[in-house]
Short mmCIF file of C-alpha atoms in Angstrom, two decimals:
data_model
loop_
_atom_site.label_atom_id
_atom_site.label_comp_id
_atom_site.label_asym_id
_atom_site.label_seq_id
_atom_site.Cartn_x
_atom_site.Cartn_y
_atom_site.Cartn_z
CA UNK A 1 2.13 -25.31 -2.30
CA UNK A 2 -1.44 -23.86 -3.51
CA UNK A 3 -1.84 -20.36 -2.10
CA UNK A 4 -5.64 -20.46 -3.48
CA UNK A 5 -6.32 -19.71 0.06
CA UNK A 6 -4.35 -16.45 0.49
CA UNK A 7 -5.61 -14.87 -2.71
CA UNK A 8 -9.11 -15.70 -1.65
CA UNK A 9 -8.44 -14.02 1.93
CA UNK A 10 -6.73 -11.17 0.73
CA UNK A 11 -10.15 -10.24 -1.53
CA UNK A 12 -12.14 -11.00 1.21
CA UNK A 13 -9.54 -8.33 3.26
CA UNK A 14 -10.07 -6.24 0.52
CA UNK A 15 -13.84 -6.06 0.73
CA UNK A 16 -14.13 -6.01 4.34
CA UNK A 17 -10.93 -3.22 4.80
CA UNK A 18 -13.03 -1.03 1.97
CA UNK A 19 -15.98 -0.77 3.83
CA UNK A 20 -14.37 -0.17 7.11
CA UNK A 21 -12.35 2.71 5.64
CA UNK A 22 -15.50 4.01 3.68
CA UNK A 23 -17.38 4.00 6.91
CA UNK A 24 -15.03 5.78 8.91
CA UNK A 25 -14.51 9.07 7.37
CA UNK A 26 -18.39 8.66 6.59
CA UNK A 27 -18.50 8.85 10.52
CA UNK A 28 -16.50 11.79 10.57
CA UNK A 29 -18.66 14.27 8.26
CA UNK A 30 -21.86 12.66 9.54
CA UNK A 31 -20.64 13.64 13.34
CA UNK A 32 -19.49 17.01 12.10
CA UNK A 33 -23.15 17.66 10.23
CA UNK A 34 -24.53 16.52 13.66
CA UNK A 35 -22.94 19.27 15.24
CA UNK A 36 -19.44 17.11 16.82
CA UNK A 37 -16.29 19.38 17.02
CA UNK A 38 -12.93 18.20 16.75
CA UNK A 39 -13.24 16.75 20.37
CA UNK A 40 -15.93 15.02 19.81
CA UNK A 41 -14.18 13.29 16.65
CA UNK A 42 -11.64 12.37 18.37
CA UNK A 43 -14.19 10.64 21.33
CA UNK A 44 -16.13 8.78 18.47
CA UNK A 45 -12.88 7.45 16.44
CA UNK A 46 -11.98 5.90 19.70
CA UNK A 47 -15.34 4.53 20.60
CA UNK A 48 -13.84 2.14 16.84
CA UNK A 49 -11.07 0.66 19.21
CA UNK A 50 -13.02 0.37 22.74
CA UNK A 51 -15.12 -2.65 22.45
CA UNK A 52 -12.36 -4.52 20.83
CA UNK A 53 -9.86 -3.67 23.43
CA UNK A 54 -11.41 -5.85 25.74
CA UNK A 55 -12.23 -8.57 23.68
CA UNK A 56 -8.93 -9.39 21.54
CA UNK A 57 -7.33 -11.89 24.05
CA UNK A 58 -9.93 -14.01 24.73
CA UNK A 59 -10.74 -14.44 20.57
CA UNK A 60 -6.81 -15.03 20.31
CA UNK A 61 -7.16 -17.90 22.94
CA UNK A 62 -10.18 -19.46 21.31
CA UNK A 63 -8.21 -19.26 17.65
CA UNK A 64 -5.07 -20.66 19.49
CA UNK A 65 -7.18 -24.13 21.14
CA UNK A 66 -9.43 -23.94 17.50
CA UNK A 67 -10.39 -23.24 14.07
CA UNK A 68 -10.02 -19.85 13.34
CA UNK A 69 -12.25 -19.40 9.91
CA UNK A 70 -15.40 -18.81 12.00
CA UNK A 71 -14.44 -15.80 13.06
CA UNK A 72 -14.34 -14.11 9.31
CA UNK A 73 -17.99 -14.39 8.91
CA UNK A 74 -18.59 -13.00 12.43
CA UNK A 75 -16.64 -9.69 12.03
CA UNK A 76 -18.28 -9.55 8.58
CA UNK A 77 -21.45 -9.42 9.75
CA UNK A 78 -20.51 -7.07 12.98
CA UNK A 79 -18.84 -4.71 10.54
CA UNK A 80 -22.21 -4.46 8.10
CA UNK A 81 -24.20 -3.98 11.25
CA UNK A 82 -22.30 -1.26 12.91
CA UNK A 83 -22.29 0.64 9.65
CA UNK A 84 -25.58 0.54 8.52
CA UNK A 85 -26.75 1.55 12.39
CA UNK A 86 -24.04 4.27 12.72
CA UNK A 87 -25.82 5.68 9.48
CA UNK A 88 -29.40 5.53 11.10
CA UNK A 89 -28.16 6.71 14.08
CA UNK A 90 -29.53 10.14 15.58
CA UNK A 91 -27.28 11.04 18.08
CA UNK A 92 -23.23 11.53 18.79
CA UNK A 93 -23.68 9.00 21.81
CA UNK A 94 -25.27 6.47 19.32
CA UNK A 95 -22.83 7.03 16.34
CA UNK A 96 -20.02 6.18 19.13
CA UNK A 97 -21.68 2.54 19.98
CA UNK A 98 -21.87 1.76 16.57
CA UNK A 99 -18.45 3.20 15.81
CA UNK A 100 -17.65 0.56 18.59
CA UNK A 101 -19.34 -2.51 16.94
CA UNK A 102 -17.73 -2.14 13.84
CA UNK A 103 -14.66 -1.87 15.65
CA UNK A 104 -15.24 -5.60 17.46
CA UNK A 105 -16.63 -7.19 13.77
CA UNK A 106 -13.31 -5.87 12.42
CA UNK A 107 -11.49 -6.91 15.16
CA UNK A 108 -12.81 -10.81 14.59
CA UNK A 109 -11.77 -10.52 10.84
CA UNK A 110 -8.64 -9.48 11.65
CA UNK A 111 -7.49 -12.29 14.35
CA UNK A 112 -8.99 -14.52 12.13
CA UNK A 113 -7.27 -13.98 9.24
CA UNK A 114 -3.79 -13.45 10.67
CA UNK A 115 -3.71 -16.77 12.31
CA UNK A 116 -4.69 -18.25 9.26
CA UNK A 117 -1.51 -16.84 7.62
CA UNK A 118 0.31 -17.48 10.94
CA UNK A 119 -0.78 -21.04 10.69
CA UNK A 120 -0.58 -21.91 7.16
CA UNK A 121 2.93 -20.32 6.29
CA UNK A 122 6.16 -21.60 6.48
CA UNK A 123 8.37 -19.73 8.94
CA UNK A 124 10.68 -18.75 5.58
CA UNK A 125 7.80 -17.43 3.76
CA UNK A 126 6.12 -15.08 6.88
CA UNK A 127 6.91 -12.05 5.41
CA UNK A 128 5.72 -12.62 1.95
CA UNK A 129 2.55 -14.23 2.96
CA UNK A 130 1.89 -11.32 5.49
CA UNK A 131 3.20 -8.64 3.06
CA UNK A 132 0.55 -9.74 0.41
CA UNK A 133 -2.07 -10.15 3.27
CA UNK A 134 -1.65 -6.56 3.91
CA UNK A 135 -2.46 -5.63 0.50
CA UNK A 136 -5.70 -6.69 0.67
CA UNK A 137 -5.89 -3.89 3.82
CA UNK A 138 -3.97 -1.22 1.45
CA UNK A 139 -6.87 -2.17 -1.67
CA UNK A 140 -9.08 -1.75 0.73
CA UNK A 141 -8.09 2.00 2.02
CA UNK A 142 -7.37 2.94 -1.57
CA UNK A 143 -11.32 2.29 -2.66
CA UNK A 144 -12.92 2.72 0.06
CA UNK A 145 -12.35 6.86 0.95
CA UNK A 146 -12.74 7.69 -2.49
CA UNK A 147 -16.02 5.84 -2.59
CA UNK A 148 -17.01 7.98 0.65
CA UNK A 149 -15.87 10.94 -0.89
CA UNK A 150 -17.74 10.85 -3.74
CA UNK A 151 -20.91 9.94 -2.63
CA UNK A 152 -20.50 12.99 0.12
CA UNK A 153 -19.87 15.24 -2.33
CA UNK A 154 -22.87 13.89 -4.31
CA UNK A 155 -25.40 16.82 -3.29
CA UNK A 156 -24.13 20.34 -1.65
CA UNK A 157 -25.47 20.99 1.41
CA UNK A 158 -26.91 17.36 2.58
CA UNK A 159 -23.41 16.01 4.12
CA UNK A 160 -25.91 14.50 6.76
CA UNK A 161 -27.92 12.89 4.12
CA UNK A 162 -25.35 11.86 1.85
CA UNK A 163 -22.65 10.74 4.86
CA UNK A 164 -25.47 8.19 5.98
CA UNK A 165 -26.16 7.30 2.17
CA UNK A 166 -21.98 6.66 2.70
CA UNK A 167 -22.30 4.32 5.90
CA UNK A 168 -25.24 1.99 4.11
CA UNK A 169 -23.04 1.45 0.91
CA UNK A 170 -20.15 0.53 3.15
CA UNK A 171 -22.29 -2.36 5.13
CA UNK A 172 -22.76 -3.74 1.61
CA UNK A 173 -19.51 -3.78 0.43
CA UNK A 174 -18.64 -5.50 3.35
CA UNK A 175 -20.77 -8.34 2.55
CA UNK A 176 -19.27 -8.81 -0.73
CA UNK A 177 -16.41 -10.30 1.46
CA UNK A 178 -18.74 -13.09 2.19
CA UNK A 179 -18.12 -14.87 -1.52
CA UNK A 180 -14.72 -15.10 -0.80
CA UNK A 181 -14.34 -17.09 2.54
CA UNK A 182 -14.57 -20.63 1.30
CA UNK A 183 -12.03 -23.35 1.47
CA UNK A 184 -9.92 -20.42 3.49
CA UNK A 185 -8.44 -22.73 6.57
CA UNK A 186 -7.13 -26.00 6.02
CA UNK A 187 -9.39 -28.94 8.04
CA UNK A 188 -6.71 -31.23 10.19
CA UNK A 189 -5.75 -34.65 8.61
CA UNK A 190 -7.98 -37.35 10.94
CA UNK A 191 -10.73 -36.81 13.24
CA UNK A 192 -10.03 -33.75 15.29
CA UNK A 193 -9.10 -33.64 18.52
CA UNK A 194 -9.10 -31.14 21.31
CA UNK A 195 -6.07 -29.29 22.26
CA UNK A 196 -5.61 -29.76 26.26
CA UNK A 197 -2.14 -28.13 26.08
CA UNK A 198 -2.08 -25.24 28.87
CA UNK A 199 -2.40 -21.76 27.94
CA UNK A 200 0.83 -19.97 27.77
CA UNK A 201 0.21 -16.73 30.50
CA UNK A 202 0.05 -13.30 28.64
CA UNK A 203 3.02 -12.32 30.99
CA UNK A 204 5.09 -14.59 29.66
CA UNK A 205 4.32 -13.67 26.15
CA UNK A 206 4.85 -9.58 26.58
CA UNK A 207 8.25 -10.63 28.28
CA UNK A 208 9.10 -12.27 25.06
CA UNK A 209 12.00 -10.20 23.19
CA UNK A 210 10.77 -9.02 20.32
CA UNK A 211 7.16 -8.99 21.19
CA UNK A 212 6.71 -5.57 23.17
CA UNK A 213 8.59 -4.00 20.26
CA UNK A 214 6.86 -5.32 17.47
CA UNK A 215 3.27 -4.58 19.29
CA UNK A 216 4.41 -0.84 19.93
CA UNK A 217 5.86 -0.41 16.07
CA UNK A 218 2.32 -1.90 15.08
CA UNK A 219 0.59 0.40 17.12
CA UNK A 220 2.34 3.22 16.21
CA UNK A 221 2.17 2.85 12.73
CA UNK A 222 -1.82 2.26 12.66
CA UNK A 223 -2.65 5.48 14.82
CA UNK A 224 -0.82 7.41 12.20
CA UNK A 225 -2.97 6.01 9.62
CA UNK A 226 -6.08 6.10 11.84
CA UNK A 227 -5.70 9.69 12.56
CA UNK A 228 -4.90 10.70 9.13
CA UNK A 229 -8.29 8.71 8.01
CA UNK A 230 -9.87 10.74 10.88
CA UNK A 231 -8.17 14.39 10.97
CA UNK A 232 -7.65 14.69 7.36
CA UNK A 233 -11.39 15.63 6.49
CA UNK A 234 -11.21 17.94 9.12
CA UNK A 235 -8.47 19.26 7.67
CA UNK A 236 -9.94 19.81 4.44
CA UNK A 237 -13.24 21.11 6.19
CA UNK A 238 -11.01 24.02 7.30
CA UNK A 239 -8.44 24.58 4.32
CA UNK A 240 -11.66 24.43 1.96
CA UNK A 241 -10.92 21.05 0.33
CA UNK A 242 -13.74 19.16 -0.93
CA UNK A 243 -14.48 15.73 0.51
CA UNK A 244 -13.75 14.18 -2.75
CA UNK A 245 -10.57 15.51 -3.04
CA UNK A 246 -9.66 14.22 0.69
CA UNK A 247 -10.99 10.72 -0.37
CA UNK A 248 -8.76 10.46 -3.53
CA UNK A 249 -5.93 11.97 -1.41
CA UNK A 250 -6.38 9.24 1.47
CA UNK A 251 -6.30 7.03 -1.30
CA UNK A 252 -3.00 8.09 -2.49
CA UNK A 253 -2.00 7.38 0.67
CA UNK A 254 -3.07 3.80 0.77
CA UNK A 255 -2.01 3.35 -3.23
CA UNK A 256 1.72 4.02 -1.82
CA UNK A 257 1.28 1.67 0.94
CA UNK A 258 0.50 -0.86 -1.63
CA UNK A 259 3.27 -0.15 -4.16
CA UNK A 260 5.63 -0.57 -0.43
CA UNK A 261 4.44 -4.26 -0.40
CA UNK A 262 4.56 -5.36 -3.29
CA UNK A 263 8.29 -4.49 -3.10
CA UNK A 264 9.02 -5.33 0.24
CA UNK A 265 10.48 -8.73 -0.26
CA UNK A 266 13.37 -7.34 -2.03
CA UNK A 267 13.96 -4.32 0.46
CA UNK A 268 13.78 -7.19 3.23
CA UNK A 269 16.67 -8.85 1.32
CA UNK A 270 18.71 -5.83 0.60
CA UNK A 271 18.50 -4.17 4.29
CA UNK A 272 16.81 -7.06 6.77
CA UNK A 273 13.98 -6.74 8.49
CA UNK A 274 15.16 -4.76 11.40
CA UNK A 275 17.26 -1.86 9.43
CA UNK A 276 13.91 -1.53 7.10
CA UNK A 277 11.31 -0.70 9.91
CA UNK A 278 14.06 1.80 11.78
CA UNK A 279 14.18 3.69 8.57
CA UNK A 280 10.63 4.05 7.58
CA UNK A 281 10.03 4.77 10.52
CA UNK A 282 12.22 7.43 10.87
CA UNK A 283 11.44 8.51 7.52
CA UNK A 284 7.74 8.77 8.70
CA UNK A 285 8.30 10.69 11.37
CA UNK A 286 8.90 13.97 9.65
CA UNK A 287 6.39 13.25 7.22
CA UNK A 288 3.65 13.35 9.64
CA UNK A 289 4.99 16.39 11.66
CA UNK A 290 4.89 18.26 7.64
CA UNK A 291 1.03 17.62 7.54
CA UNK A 292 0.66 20.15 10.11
CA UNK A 293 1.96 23.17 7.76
CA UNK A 294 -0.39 24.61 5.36
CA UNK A 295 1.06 23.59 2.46
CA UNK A 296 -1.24 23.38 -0.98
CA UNK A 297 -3.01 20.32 -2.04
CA UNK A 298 0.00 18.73 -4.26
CA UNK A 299 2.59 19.32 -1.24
CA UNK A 300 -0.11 17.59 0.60
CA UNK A 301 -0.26 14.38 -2.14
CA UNK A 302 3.23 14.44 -2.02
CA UNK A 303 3.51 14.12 1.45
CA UNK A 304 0.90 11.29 2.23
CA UNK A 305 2.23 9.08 -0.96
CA UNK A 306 5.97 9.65 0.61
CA UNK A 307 4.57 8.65 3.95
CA UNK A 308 2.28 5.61 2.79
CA UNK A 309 5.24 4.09 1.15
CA UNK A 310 6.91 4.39 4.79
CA UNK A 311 4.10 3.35 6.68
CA UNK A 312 3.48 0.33 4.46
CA UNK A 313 6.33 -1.52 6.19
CA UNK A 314 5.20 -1.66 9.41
CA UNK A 315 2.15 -3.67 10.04
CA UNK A 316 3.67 -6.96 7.86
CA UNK A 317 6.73 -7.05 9.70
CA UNK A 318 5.53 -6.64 13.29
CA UNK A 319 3.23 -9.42 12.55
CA UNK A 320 6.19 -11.46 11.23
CA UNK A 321 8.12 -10.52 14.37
CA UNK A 322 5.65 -11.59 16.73
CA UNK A 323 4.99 -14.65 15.22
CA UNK A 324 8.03 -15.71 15.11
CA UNK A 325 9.31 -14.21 18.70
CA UNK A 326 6.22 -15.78 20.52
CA UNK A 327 6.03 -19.55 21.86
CA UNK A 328 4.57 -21.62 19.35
CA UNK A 329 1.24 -23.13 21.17
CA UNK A 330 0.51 -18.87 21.28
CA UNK A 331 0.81 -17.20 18.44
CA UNK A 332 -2.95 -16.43 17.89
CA UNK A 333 -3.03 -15.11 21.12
CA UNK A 334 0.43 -13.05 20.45
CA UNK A 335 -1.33 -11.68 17.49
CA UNK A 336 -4.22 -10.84 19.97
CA UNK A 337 -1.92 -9.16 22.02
CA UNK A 338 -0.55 -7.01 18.93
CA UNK A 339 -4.12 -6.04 17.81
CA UNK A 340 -4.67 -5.08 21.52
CA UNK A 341 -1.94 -2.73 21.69
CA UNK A 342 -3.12 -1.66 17.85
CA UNK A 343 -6.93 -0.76 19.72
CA UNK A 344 -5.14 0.91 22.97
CA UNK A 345 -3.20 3.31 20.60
CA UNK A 346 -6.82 3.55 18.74
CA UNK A 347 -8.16 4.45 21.53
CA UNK A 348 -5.44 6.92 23.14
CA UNK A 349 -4.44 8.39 19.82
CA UNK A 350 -8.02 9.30 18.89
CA UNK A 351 -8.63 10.53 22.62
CA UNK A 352 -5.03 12.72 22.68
CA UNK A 353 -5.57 14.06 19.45
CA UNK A 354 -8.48 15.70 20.22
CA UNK A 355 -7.74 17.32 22.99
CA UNK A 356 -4.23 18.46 21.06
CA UNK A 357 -7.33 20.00 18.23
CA UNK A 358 -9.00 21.67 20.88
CA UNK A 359 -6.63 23.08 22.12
CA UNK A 360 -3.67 23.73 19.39
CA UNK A 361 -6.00 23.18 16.54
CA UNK A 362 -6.27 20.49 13.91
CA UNK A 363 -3.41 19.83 12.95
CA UNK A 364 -1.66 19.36 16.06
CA UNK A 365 -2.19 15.59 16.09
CA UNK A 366 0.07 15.11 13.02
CA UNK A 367 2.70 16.77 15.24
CA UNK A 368 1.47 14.04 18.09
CA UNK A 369 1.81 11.15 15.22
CA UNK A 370 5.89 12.46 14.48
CA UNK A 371 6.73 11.67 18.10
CA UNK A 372 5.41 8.56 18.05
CA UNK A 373 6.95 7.41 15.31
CA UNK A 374 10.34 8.72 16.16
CA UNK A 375 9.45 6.42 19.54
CA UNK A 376 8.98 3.50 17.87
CA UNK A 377 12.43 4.32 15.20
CA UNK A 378 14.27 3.94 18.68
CA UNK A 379 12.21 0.39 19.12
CA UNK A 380 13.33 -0.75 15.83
CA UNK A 381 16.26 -0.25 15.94
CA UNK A 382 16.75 -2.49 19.11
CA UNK A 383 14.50 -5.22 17.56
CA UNK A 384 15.96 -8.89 17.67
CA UNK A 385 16.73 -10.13 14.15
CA UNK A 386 14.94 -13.44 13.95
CA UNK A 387 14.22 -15.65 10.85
CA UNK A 388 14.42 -13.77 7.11
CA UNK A 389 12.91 -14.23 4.34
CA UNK A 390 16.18 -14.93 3.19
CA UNK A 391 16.65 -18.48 4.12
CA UNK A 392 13.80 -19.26 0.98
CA UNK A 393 17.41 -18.77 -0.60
CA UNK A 394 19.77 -20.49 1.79
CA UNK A 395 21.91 -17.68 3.27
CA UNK A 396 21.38 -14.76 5.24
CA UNK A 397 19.48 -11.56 5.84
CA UNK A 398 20.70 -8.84 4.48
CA UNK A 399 21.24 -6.38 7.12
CA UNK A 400 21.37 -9.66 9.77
CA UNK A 401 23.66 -9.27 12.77
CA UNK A 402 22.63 -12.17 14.39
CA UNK A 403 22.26 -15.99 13.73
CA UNK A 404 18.93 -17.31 13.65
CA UNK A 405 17.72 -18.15 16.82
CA UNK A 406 17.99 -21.72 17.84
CA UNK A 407 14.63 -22.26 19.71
CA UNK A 408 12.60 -21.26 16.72
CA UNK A 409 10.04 -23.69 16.52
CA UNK A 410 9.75 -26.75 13.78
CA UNK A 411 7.86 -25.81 11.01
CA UNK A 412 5.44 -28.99 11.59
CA UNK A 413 4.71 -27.49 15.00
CA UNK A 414 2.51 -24.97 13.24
CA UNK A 415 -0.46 -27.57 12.03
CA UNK A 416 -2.51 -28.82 14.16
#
């Protein structure tokens, strides 16, 4: 079958993840040369995640009862918006709204998107499909903080100047992402009709095993990498690092995450799905806790590529496990659900981590980040094992305990 469409969304991902992770450690020096403290960060990284807390389930019930390509140029357009007004903006209070609006356009991408891979993949092929989808993300945070870094550093002593300079370029980049979105969701054979069939209640789909899980491994997973793009320049602010230097390191970060997926199929195959995410994330674990120390800037690039390789299992195969663990007529709305629990821990993480800097000092929340993802090892390790990429080559998972489960849903379900 002609992937033509994933390559195209995963460069529009790319585009639209590089801006967003430009902009938001653009936000972060621009607060700090507006006089923000590490509270303060912390309230305006979370200001990203509160607009789109509220609005994820009722996009994931449009995208389940419609088409879900319209909501790529949306969130393009939202993102561009909310950078180039955080960089005009004059005040903390005004950075945080636009923080916010960015948050929602990215938000409409992302639903988007994943239910166009949700919808458009065979069951077998989930995790691939998802795993390369993600790359487009990891591209994206590889460019985009050493573009912000460099343009930061671009003139000593005008970090308020320069940071804004940042946020403009990012809206830009973002509407690269615009070339890319044709032909991306496949129109219904015959006129279309509307879908009457009754909403499946959001109860129903959290008390779906395997759901909860995969929406708190997600979440977990994506506040450590939220609070490393957000902490780590303060970081360097205090341990003398120069905001280029944080940018490429970020980007190391992000360049292991990559090199994760593109060999992820084959880890999937040696360990299964389940075993993989319980020990990356137990792996990560440590590796955020070790951020805290003061170690030099090479223990620091070793750390963040060891933990980027970890942390680039996660997000792929929670999406693949809630997909596959949610009732067919709902997986848009599952994958709502996930991104809603992604925002809450966006929002909390942010919020907790800030008052752990105020009080303990910076690097506290890296500490903060270890327990969580020793939380969700426990999670993982008590995930279902649904359907593997495996069965692309007729036999089992390896790693699999447990059949595959015999109300999984016929492939043809998933066209409408």
């Amino acid at each position: 079958m002609n992937r033509g469409w994933l390559l195209r969304l995963v460069i529009a991902f790319g585009f639209a993840q590089a801006a967003v992770s430009m902009a938001r450690p653009a936000v972060s020096y621009r607060a700090l040369a507006l006089g923000a403290d590490e509270r303060a960060i912390g309230v305006i990284a979370g200001a990203y995640a509160l607009l789109p807390l509220f609005a994820a389930v009722p996009l994931g019930r449009r995208t389940d009862h419609g088409r879900c390509a319209p909501l790529l140029p949306a969130g393009i357009v939202l993102i561009s918006g909310g950078c180039v007004l955080s960089g005009t903006a004059g005040s903390l209070g005004a950075m945080a709204a636009w923080s916010g609006v960015m948050g929602l356009g990215h938000l409409c991408f992302v639903i988007g998107a994943q239910s166009i891979v949700a919808r458009q993949s065979a069951p077998a092929d989930q995790d691939r499909n998802f795993g390369h989808f993600t790359i487009g993300v990891s591209l994206g945070q590889l460019a985009g903080p050493v573009a912000a870094g460099f343009i930061i550093s671009g003139r000593d002593g005008a970090m308020d100047r320069t940071s804004a300079l940042a946020l403009v370029v990012s809206a830009g980049v973002a509407a690269v992402a615009l070339t890319s979105l044709w032909r991306i969701e496949r129109r219904p054979d015959g006129p279309a009709r509307r879908d009457d069939r009754p909403r499946v209640p959001v109860r129903r789909i959290l008390r779906t095993r395997g759901v909860p899980g995969g929406i708190f491994i997600s979440l977990a997973v994506l506040s450590a990498i939220d609070i490393l793009t957000a902490y780590l320049p303060v970081i360097g602010e205090e341990r003398g690092i120069a905001p280029a230097t944080v940018g490429l390191l970020l980007s190391l970060r992000a360049a292991a995450t990559i090199a994760c997926r593109l060999v992820m199929t084959p880890m999937i195959r040696r360990l299964g799905r389940r075993a993989l995410m319980t020990l990356t994330c137990l792996v990560a674990a440590p590796l955020c806790g070790a951020l805290a120390l003061p170690v030099p800037v090479w223990g620091l690039a070793v750390l963040l590529a060891a933990l980027g390789f970890c942390l680039g299992v996660g997000q792929p195969l929670s999406m693949t496990t809630v997909v596959q663990a949610a009732p067919a007529e709902a997986r848009s709305t599952a994958l709502a659900l996930r991104l809603t629990g992604n925002r809450i821990g966006q929002v909390a993480a942010p919020a907790a981590a800030g008052l752990l800097a105020g009080v303990a000092g910076s690097a506290a929340p890296f500490v903060m980040l270890g327990v969580i993802l020793l939380a969700a090892t426990g999670l993982s390790a008590r995930q279902p094992v649904l359907l593997s990429t495996a069965a692309e080559g007729g036999g089992p998972a390896g790693g699999s305990d447990q059949p595959k489960r015999s109300d999984q849903p016929d492939p043809s379900q998933r066209s409408r």
